[in-house]
Amino acid sequence: MINVRCGSHWSGSLPNTSFTHRSTRLKRDRRRPSGDGVRWTPTPRALSENGEIPIGGGESIRLPKKREGIWPSFDLTKEEALEIQMKALENNNDPYIDHGIEVLYRFANVDPFERSNYFGCSQDLGQFEKFRRMLHLPRFIVLLGHTERKVLSTLQVSDSKWKQRIWVTHKYRRDEEAIFEFTMIQRLGGRYDAYFFTDSLSRES
């Protein structure tokens, strides 16, 4: 058993389940020599044939043609970057188990060599498996496969920082519902200059 503790939010244990095939895939992606070295081709349910992600209401988000799959991109606005993550979490196990969490990890503003406050307390999230286990805790699991969501409010904190509060519910988990706050930042300088990443995720209720 592996103990997981994050401040005063929740403490408990999870079975030491191995997801070697998924971890290996993620490590392989990290070693890609250039920005176009992506291995995953989404299923029609997640990505349409013309490279767009349907978000409901007849609307969709078009991904850059230079890159297949779901990754941060210079062409995405902060709203689109967050909506893509929420859509991936809604279809968490498509096209494979915990793919939605993997997309969330790709957009996470996490340095693998430093501790992160992504979940509200200082943690080592340099490995995908540690990040994945946090999303399976009772505090966050309602996000996985959620059946409905609604934006409650947004706040532009600064030119490069933005927050959004989202209500989600999961009818297959006894109609469990919760409110989450996502903090998005726009990186300045470096390879990902002007890209939007998620700096933190917290649950309000």
Coordinates of N, CA, C and O in Angstrom, one line a residue, residues 27-119:
K27 N 6.8 8.3 -21.0 CA 8.3 8.6 -21.0 C 8.8 8.6 -22.5 O 9.6 9.4 -22.8
R28 N 8.2 7.8 -23.3 CA 8.6 7.8 -24.7 C 8.3 9.2 -25.4 O 9.0 9.7 -26.1
D29 N 7.1 9.7 -25.0 CA 6.7 11.0 -25.5 C 7.6 12.1 -25.1 O 7.9 13.1 -25.8
R30 N 8.1 12.0 -23.8 CA 9.0 13.0 -23.3 C 10.3 13.1 -24.1 O 11.0 14.1 -24.1
R31 N 10.7 11.9 -24.7 CA 12.0 11.9 -25.4 C 11.8 12.3 -26.8 O 12.8 12.2 -27.6
R32 N 10.6 12.8 -27.2 CA 10.5 13.1 -28.6 C 11.5 14.2 -29.0 O 11.7 15.2 -28.3
P33 N 12.1 14.1 -30.2 CA 13.2 15.0 -30.6 C 12.6 16.4 -31.0 O 13.4 17.3 -31.0
S34 N 11.4 16.5 -31.4 CA 10.8 17.8 -31.8 C 9.4 17.8 -31.5 O 8.8 16.9 -31.0
G35 N 8.8 19.0 -31.7 CA 7.4 19.2 -31.3 C 6.4 18.4 -32.1 O 5.2 18.3 -31.7
D36 N 6.8 17.8 -33.2 CA 5.8 17.0 -34.0 C 5.9 15.5 -33.7 O 5.3 14.7 -34.4
G37 N 6.7 15.1 -32.7 CA 6.8 13.7 -32.5 C 5.8 13.1 -31.5 O 6.1 12.8 -30.4
V38 N 4.6 13.0 -32.0 CA 3.5 12.6 -31.1 C 3.0 11.2 -31.5 O 2.9 11.0 -32.7
R39 N 2.8 10.3 -30.6 CA 2.4 8.9 -30.9 C 1.0 8.6 -30.9 O 0.6 7.6 -31.4
W40 N 0.1 9.5 -30.3 CA -1.2 9.1 -30.1 C -2.1 9.7 -31.1 O -2.1 10.9 -31.4
T41 N -3.0 8.9 -31.7 CA -4.0 9.4 -32.6 C -5.4 9.2 -32.0 O -5.8 8.0 -31.7
P42 N -6.1 10.2 -31.6 CA -7.4 10.1 -30.9 C -8.4 9.3 -31.7 O -8.4 9.3 -32.9
T43 N -9.3 8.7 -30.9 CA -10.4 8.0 -31.6 C -11.4 9.0 -32.0 O -11.4 10.2 -31.6
P44 N -12.4 8.7 -32.9 CA -13.4 9.7 -33.4 C -14.2 10.3 -32.3 O -14.6 11.4 -32.5
R45 N -14.4 9.6 -31.2 CA -15.1 10.1 -30.1 C -14.4 11.3 -29.5 O -15.1 12.3 -29.0
A46 N -13.1 11.3 -29.5 CA -12.3 12.3 -28.8 C -11.9 13.4 -29.8 O -11.9 14.6 -29.4
L47 N -11.7 13.1 -31.1 CA -11.2 14.0 -32.0 C -11.8 13.7 -33.4 O -11.7 12.6 -33.9
S48 N -12.4 14.7 -34.0 CA -13.0 14.4 -35.3 C -12.0 14.3 -36.4 O -10.8 14.6 -36.2
E49 N -12.4 13.9 -37.6 CA -11.5 13.7 -38.7 C -10.8 14.9 -39.2 O -9.7 14.9 -39.7
N50 N -11.4 16.1 -39.0 CA -10.7 17.3 -39.4 C -9.9 18.0 -38.3 O -9.5 19.1 -38.4
G51 N -9.5 17.2 -37.3 CA -8.6 17.7 -36.3 C -9.3 18.6 -35.3 O -8.6 19.5 -34.7
E52 N -10.6 18.4 -35.0 CA -11.3 19.3 -34.1 C -11.8 18.5 -32.9 O -12.1 17.3 -33.0
I53 N -11.8 19.1 -31.7 CA -12.4 18.5 -30.5 C -13.8 19.1 -30.3 O -13.9 20.3 -30.1
P54 N -14.8 18.3 -30.4 CA -16.2 18.8 -30.2 C -16.4 19.1 -28.7 O -16.0 18.3 -27.8
I55 N -17.0 20.3 -28.4 CA -17.2 20.7 -27.1 C -18.6 20.9 -26.8 O -19.0 21.4 -25.7
G56 N -19.5 20.5 -27.7 CA -21.0 20.6 -27.4 C -21.5 21.9 -28.0 O -20.8 22.8 -28.3
G57 N -22.8 21.9 -28.2 CA -23.5 23.0 -28.8 C -23.2 23.3 -30.2 O -23.3 24.4 -30.7
G58 N -22.7 22.3 -30.9 CA -22.3 22.5 -32.3 C -20.9 23.2 -32.5 O -20.5 23.5 -33.6
E59 N -20.2 23.4 -31.4 CA -18.9 24.1 -31.4 C -17.8 23.1 -31.2 O -18.0 22.0 -30.7
S60 N -16.6 23.5 -31.7 CA -15.4 22.6 -31.5 C -14.2 23.5 -31.5 O -14.2 24.7 -31.9
I61 N -13.1 22.9 -31.0 CA -11.8 23.6 -31.0 C -10.9 22.9 -31.9 O -10.7 21.7 -31.9
R62 N -10.3 23.7 -32.9 CA -9.4 23.1 -33.9 C -8.0 23.1 -33.3 O -7.5 24.1 -32.9
L63 N -7.4 21.9 -33.4 CA -6.0 21.8 -33.0 C -5.0 22.1 -34.2 O -5.4 21.9 -35.3
P64 N -3.8 22.6 -33.9 CA -2.9 22.9 -35.0 C -2.6 21.7 -35.8 O -2.4 20.6 -35.3
K65 N -2.5 21.8 -37.1 CA -2.2 20.7 -38.0 C -0.8 20.1 -37.8 O -0.6 18.9 -38.1
K66 N 0.1 20.9 -37.3 CA 1.5 20.5 -37.2 C 1.6 19.4 -36.1 O 2.6 18.8 -36.0
R67 N 0.6 19.3 -35.3 CA 0.7 18.3 -34.1 C -0.6 17.5 -34.0 O -1.7 18.1 -33.9
E68 N -0.4 16.2 -33.9 CA -1.6 15.3 -33.7 C -1.7 15.1 -32.2 O -0.7 15.2 -31.4
G69 N -2.9 14.7 -31.8 CA -3.1 14.5 -30.4 C -3.4 15.7 -29.6 O -3.6 16.8 -30.2
I70 N -3.4 15.7 -28.3 CA -3.7 16.8 -27.4 C -2.5 17.2 -26.6 O -2.1 16.5 -25.7
W71 N -2.0 18.4 -26.9 CA -0.9 19.0 -26.2 C -1.1 20.5 -26.1 O -1.8 21.1 -26.9
P72 N -0.4 21.2 -25.2 CA -0.4 22.6 -25.2 C 0.1 23.2 -26.5 O 0.9 22.6 -27.2
S73 N -0.5 24.3 -26.9 CA -0.1 24.9 -28.2 C -0.2 26.4 -28.1 O -1.0 27.0 -27.4
F74 N 0.6 27.0 -28.9 CA 0.7 28.5 -29.0 C -0.7 29.0 -29.5 O -1.1 30.1 -29.2
D75 N -1.4 28.2 -30.3 CA -2.6 28.6 -31.0 C -3.8 28.6 -30.1 O -4.9 29.0 -30.4
L76 N -3.7 28.0 -28.9 CA -4.8 27.8 -28.0 C -5.0 29.0 -27.0 O -4.0 29.4 -26.4
T77 N -6.2 29.5 -26.9 CA -6.5 30.5 -25.9 C -6.5 29.8 -24.5 O -6.6 28.6 -24.4
K78 N -6.6 30.6 -23.4 CA -6.7 30.1 -22.1 C -8.0 29.3 -21.9 O -8.0 28.2 -21.3
E79 N -9.1 29.8 -22.5 CA -10.4 29.1 -22.4 C -10.3 27.8 -23.1 O -10.8 26.8 -22.6
E80 N -9.7 27.8 -24.3 CA -9.6 26.6 -25.1 C -8.7 25.5 -24.4 O -9.1 24.3 -24.4
A81 N -7.6 26.0 -23.9 CA -6.7 25.1 -23.2 C -7.4 24.4 -22.0 O -7.2 23.2 -21.8
L82 N -8.2 25.1 -21.3 CA -8.9 24.5 -20.1 C -10.0 23.6 -20.6 O -10.2 22.5 -20.0
E83 N -10.8 24.0 -21.6 CA -11.9 23.2 -22.1 C -11.4 21.9 -22.7 O -12.0 20.9 -22.5
I84 N -10.3 21.9 -23.3 CA -9.7 20.7 -23.8 C -9.4 19.7 -22.7 O -9.6 18.5 -22.8
Q85 N -8.9 20.2 -21.6 CA -8.6 19.4 -20.4 C -9.8 18.8 -19.8 O -9.9 17.6 -19.4
M86 N -10.9 19.6 -19.7 CA -12.1 19.2 -19.1 C -12.8 18.1 -20.0 O -13.4 17.2 -19.5
K87 N -12.7 18.3 -21.3 CA -13.2 17.4 -22.3 C -12.5 16.0 -22.1 O -13.1 14.9 -22.2
A88 N -11.2 16.1 -22.0 CA -10.4 14.9 -21.8 C -10.8 14.1 -20.5 O -10.9 12.9 -20.5
L89 N -11.0 14.9 -19.4 CA -11.4 14.3 -18.2 C -12.8 13.7 -18.3 O -13.1 12.6 -17.7
E90 N -13.7 14.3 -19.0 CA -15.0 13.8 -19.2 C -15.0 12.4 -19.9 O -15.7 11.5 -19.6
N91 N -14.0 12.3 -20.8 CA -13.8 11.0 -21.5 C -12.5 10.4 -21.1 O -11.7 10.0 -21.9
N92 N -12.4 10.3 -19.8 CA -11.1 9.9 -19.2 C -10.5 8.6 -19.7 O -9.3 8.5 -19.9
N93 N -11.3 7.6 -20.0 CA -10.8 6.3 -20.4 C -10.8 6.1 -21.9 O -10.8 5.0 -22.4
D94 N -10.9 7.2 -22.7 CA -10.9 7.1 -24.1 C -9.7 7.8 -24.7 O -9.5 9.0 -24.4
P95 N -8.8 7.2 -25.4 CA -8.9 5.9 -26.0 C -8.3 4.8 -25.1 O -8.3 3.6 -25.5
Y96 N -7.7 5.1 -24.0 CA -7.2 4.1 -23.0 C -7.4 4.6 -21.6 O -7.7 5.8 -21.4
I97 N -7.2 3.8 -20.7 CA -7.5 4.1 -19.3 C -6.6 5.3 -18.8 O -5.4 5.3 -19.0
D98 N -7.3 6.3 -18.2 CA -6.7 7.5 -17.6 C -6.0 8.3 -18.7 O -5.1 9.1 -18.3
H99 N -6.4 8.3 -19.9 CA -5.9 9.2 -20.9 C -6.2 10.6 -20.6 O -5.4 11.5 -20.8
G100 N -7.4 10.9 -20.0 CA -7.8 12.2 -19.6 C -6.8 12.8 -18.6 O -6.4 14.0 -18.7
I101 N -6.4 12.0 -17.6 CA -5.4 12.5 -16.6 C -4.1 12.7 -17.3 O -3.4 13.7 -16.9
E102 N -3.7 12.0 -18.3 CA -2.5 12.2 -19.0 C -2.5 13.5 -19.7 O -1.5 14.3 -19.8
V103 N -3.6 13.9 -20.3 CA -3.8 15.2 -21.0 C -3.6 16.3 -19.9 O -2.9 17.3 -20.2
L104 N -4.2 16.1 -18.8 CA -4.1 17.1 -17.7 C -2.7 17.3 -17.3 O -2.2 18.4 -17.0
Y105 N -1.9 16.2 -17.3 CA -0.5 16.2 -16.9 C 0.3 17.0 -17.9 O 1.2 17.7 -17.6
R106 N 0.0 16.8 -19.2 CA 0.7 17.5 -20.3 C 0.5 19.0 -20.2 O 1.4 19.8 -20.5
F107 N -0.7 19.4 -19.7 CA -0.9 20.9 -19.5 C -0.5 21.4 -18.1 O -0.7 22.6 -17.9
A108 N 0.0 20.6 -17.3 CA 0.3 21.0 -15.9 C 1.6 21.8 -15.9 O 2.6 21.4 -16.5
N109 N 1.6 22.9 -15.2 CA 2.8 23.7 -15.1 C 3.7 23.1 -14.0 O 3.8 23.6 -12.9
V110 N 4.3 21.9 -14.3 CA 5.0 21.1 -13.3 C 6.5 21.0 -13.8 O 6.7 20.6 -14.9
D111 N 7.4 21.3 -12.9 CA 8.8 21.1 -13.2 C 9.2 19.7 -12.6 O 9.1 19.5 -11.4
P112 N 9.7 18.8 -13.4 CA 10.0 17.4 -12.9 C 11.1 17.4 -11.9 O 11.3 16.4 -11.2
F113 N 11.9 18.5 -11.8 CA 13.0 18.5 -10.9 C 12.8 19.4 -9.7 O 13.7 19.6 -8.9
E114 N 11.6 19.9 -9.5 CA 11.2 20.7 -8.4 C 9.9 20.3 -7.8 O 9.0 19.8 -8.5
R115 N 9.7 20.6 -6.5 CA 8.4 20.3 -5.9 C 7.3 21.3 -6.4 O 7.6 22.4 -6.7
S116 N 6.1 20.8 -6.5 CA 5.0 21.6 -7.1 C 3.9 21.8 -6.1 O 3.6 20.9 -5.2
N117 N 3.2 22.9 -6.2 CA 2.0 23.2 -5.4 C 0.7 23.0 -6.3 O -0.3 23.7 -6.0
Y118 N 0.8 22.2 -7.3 CA -0.3 22.1 -8.2 C -1.6 21.7 -7.5 O -2.7 22.3 -7.8
F119 N -1.6 20.8 -6.6 CA -2.8 20.4 -5.8 C -3.0 21.1 -4.5 O -3.7 20.7 -3.6

